[in-house]
Short mmCIF file of N, CA and C in Angstrom, two decimals:
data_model
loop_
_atom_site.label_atom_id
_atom_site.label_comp_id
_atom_site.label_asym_id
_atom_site.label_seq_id
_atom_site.Cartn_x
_atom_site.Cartn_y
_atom_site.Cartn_z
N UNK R 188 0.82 -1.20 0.00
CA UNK R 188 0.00 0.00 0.00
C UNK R 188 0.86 1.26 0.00
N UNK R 189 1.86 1.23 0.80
CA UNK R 189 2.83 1.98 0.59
C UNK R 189 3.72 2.44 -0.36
N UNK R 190 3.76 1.72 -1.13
CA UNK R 190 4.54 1.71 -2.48
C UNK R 190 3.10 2.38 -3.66
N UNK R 191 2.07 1.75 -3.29
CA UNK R 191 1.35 2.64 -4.40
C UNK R 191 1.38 4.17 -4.46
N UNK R 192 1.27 4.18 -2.36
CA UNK R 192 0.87 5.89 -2.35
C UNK R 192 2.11 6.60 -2.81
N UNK R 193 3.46 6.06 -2.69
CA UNK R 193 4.48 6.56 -3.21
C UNK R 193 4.40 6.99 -4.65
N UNK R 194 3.91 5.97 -5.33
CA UNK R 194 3.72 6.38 -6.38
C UNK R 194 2.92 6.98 -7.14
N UNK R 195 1.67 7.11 -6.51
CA UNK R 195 0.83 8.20 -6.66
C UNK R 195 1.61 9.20 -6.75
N UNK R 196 2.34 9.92 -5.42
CA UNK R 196 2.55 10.90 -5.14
C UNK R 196 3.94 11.20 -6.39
N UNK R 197 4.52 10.55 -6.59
CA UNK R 197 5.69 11.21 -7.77
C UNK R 197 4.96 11.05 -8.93
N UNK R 198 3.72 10.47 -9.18
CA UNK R 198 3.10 11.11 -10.38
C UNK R 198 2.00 12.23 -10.24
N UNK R 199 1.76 12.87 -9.33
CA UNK R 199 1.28 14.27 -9.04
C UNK R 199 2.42 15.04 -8.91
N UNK R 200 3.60 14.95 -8.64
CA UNK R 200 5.06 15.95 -8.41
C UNK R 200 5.38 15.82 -10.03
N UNK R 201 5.77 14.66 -10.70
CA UNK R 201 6.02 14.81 -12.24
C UNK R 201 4.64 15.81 -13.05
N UNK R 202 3.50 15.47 -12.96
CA UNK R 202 2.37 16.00 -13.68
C UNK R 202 2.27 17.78 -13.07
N UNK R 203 2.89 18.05 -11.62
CA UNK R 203 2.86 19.37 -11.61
C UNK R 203 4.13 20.04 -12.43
N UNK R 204 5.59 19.97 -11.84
CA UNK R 204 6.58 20.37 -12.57
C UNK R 204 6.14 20.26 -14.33
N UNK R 205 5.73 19.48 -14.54
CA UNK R 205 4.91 19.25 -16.58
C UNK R 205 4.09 20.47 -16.23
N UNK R 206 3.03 20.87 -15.80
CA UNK R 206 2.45 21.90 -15.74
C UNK R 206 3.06 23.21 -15.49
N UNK R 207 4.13 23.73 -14.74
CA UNK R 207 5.00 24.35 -13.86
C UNK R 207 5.24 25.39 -15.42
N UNK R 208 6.00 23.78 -15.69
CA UNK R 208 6.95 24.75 -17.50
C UNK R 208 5.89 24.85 -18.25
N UNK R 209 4.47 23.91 -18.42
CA UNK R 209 3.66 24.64 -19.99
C UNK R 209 2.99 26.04 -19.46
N UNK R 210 3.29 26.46 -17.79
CA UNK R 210 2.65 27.54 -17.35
C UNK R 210 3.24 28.57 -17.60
N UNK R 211 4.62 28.46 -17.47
CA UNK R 211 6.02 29.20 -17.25
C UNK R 211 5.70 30.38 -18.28
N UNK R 212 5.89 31.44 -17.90
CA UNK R 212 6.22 33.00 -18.84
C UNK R 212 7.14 32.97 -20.04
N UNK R 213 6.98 32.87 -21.21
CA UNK R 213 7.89 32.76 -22.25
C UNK R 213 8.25 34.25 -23.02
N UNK R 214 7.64 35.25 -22.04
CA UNK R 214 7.89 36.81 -22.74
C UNK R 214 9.16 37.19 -22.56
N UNK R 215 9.66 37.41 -23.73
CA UNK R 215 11.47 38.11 -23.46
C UNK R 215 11.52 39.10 -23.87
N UNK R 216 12.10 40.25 -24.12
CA UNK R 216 11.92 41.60 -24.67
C UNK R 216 14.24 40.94 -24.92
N UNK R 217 13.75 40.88 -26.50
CA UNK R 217 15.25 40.86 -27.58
C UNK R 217 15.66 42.35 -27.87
N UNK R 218 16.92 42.49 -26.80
CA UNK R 218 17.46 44.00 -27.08
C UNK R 218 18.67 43.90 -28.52
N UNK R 219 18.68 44.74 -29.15
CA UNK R 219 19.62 44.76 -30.28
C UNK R 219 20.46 46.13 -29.75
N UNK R 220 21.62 45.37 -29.28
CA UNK R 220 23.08 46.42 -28.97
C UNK R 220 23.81 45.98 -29.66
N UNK R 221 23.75 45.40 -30.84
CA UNK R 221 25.12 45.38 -31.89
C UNK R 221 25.86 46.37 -32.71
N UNK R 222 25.28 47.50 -33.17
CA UNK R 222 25.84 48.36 -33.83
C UNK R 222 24.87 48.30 -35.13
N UNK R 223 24.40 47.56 -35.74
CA UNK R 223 23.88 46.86 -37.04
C UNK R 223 22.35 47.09 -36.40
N UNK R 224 21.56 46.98 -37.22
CA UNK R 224 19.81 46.68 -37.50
C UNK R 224 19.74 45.31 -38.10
N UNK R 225 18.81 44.72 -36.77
CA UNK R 225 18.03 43.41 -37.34
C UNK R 225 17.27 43.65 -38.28
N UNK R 226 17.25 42.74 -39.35
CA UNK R 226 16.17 42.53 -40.40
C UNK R 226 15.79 41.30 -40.42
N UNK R 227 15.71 40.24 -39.54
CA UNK R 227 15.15 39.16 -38.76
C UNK R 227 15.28 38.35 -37.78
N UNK R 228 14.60 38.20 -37.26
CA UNK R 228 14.13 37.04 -36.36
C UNK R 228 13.72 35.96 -35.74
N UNK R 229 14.55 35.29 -35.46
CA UNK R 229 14.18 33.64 -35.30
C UNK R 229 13.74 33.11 -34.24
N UNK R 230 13.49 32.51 -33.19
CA UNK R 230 12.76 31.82 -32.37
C UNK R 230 12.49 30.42 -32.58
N UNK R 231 13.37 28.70 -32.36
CA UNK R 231 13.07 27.82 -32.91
C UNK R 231 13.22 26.66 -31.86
N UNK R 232 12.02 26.01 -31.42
CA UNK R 232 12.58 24.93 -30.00
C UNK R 232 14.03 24.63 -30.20
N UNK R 233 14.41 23.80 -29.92
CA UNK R 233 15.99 23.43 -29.89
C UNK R 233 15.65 22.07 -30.39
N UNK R 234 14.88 21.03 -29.92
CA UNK R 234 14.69 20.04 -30.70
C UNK R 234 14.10 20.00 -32.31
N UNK R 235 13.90 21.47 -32.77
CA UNK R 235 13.07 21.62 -33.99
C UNK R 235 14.23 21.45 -35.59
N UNK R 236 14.25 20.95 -36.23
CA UNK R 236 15.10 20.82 -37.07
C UNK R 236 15.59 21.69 -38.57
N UNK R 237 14.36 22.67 -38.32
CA UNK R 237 14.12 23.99 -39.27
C UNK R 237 14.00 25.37 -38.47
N UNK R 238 14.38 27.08 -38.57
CA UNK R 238 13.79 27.55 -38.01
C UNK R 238 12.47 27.95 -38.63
N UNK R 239 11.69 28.14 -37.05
CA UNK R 239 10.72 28.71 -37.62
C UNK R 239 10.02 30.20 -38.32
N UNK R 240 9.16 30.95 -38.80
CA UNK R 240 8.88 31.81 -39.80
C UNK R 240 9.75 32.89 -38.91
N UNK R 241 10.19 34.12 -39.55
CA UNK R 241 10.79 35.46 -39.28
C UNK R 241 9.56 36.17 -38.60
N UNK R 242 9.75 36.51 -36.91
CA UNK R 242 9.15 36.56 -36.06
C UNK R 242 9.09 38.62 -36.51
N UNK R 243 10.03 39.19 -36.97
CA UNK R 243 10.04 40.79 -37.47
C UNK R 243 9.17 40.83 -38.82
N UNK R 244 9.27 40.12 -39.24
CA UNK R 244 8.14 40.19 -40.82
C UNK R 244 8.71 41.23 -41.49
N UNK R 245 7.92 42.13 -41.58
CA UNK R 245 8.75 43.31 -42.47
C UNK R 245 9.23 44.07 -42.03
N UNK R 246 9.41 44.49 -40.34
CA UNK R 246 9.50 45.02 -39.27
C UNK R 246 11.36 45.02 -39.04
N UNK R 247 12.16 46.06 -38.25
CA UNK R 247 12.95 45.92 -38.27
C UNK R 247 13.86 46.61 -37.06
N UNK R 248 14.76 46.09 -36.41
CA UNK R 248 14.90 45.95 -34.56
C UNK R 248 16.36 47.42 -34.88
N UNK R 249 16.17 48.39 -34.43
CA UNK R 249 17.15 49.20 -34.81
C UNK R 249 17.68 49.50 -33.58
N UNK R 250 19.04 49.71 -33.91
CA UNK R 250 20.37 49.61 -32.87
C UNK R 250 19.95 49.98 -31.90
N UNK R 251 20.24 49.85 -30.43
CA UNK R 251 19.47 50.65 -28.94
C UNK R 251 17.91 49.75 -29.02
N UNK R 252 17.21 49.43 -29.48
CA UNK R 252 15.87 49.47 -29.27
C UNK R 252 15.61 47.28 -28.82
N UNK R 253 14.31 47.70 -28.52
CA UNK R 253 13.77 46.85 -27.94
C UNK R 253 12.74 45.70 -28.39
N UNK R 254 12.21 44.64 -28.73
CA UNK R 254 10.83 44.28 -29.21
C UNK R 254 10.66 43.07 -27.87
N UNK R 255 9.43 42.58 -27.09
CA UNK R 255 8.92 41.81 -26.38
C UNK R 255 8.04 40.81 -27.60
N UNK R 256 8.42 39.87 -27.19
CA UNK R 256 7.66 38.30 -28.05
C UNK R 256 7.48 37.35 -26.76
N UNK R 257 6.51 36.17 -27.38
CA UNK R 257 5.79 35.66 -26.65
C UNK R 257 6.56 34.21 -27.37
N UNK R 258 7.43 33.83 -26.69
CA UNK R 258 8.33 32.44 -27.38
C UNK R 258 7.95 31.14 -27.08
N UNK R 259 6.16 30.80 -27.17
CA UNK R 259 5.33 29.78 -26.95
C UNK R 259 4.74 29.19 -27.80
N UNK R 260 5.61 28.36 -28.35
CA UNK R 260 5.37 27.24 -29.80
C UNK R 260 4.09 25.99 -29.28
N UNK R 261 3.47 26.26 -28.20
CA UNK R 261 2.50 25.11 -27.83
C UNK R 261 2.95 24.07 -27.46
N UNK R 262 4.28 23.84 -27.53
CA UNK R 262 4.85 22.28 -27.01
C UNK R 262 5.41 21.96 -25.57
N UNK R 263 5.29 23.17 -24.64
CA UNK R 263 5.21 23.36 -22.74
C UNK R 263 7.35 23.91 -23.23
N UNK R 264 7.99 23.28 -24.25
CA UNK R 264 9.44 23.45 -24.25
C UNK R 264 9.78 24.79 -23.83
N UNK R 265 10.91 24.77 -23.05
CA UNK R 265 11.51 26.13 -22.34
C UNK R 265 12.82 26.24 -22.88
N UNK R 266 13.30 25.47 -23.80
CA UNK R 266 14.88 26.01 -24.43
C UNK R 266 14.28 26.04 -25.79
N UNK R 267 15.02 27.74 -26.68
CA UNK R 267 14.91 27.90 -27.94
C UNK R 267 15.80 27.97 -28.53
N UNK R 268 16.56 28.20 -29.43
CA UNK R 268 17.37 28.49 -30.48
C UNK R 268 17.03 29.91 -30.79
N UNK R 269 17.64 30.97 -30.64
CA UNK R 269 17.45 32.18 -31.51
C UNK R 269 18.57 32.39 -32.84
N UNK R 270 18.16 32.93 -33.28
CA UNK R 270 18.91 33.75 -35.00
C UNK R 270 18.66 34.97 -35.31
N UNK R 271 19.18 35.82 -35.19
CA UNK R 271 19.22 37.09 -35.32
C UNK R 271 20.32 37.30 -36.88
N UNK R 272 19.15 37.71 -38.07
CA UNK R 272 20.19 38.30 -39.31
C UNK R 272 20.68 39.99 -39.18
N UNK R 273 21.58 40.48 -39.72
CA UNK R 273 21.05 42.20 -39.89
C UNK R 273 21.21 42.42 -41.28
N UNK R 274 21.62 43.76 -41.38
CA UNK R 274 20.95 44.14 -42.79
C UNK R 274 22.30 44.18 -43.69
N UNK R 275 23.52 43.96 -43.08
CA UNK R 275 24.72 43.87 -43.81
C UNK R 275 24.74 42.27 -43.67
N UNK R 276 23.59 41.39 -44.13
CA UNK R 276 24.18 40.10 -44.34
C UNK R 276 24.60 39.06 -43.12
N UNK R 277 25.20 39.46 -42.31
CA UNK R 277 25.72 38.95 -40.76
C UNK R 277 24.53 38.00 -40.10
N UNK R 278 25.05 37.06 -39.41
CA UNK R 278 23.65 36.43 -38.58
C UNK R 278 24.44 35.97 -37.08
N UNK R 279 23.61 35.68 -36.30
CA UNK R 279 24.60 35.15 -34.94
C UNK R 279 23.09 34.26 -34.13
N UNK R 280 23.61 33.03 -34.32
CA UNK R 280 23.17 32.38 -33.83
C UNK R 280 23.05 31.90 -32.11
N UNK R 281 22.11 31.72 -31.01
CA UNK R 281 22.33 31.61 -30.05
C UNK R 281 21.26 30.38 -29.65
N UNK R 282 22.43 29.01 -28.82
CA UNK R 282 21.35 27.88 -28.86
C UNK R 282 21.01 27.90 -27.46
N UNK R 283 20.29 27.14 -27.10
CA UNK R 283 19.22 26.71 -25.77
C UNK R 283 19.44 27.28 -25.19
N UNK R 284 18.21 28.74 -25.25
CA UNK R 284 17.92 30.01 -24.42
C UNK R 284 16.90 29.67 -23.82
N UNK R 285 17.07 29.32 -22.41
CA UNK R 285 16.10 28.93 -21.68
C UNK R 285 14.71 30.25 -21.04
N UNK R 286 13.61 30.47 -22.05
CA UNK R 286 13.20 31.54 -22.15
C UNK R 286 11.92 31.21 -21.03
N UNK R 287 12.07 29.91 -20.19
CA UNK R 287 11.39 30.34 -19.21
C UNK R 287 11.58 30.68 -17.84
N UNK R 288 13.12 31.39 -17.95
CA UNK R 288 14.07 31.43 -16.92
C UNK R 288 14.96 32.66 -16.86
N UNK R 289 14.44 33.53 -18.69
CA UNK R 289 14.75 35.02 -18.77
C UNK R 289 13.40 35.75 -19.10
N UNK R 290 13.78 37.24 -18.43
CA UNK R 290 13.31 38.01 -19.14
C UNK R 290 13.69 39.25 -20.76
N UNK R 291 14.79 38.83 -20.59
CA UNK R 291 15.55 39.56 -21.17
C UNK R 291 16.39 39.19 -22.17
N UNK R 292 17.04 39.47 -23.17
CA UNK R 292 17.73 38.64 -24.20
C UNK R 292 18.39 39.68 -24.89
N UNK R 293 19.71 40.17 -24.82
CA UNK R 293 20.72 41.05 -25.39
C UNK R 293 21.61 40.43 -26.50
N UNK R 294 21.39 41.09 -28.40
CA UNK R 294 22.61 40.72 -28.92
C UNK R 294 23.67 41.71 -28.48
N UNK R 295 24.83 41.52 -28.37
CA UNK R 295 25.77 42.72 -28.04
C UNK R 295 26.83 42.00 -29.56
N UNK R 296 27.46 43.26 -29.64
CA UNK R 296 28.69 42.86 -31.02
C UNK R 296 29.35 41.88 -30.58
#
């Protein structure tokens, strides 16, 4: 009997922590301090094998400034892949950004 309630109980502790992260805040506000202007934006789980669509669209992140995104692909995952291109061609890739554990996300040169 003891062994069941045990195990009850680490499958209510596993099923909350599972809930914990699909609850978790995925808002980051991506500062661009490189010197350069973004002309896109990536955002891609880390297990995902493509990135996904250009999160700036036609939109474009200029030096000093700020944009807040919501980095919640529906799958509860808390590490992303970002990609940041700019407009001279350049890209800088950054892997498993655990975006339910920042608020904040700085390219610097």
């Amino acid at each position: 009997m003891k062994i069941v309630a045990t195990l009850i109980a680490a499958g209510f502790l596993a099923a909350s922590a599972f809930t914990a992260a699909s609850a978790a805040n995925r808002k980051v506000d991506i500062v661009n301090d490189t010197g350069l202007t973004m002309s896109e934006f990536y955002a891609s789980n880390t297990g995902a094998d493509d990135w996904e669509e250009d999160i700036l669209g036609s939109d474009t992140l200029e030096v000093g400034d700020t944009f807040e995104i919501d980095i919640d692909d529906g799958t509860g995952a808390c590490k992303f892949d970002f990609k940041a291109v700019f407009t001279n061609g350049t890209s800088l890739v950054q892997r498993a950004i655990n975006v339910c554990s920042i608020s904040t996300f700085t390219y610097h040169r």
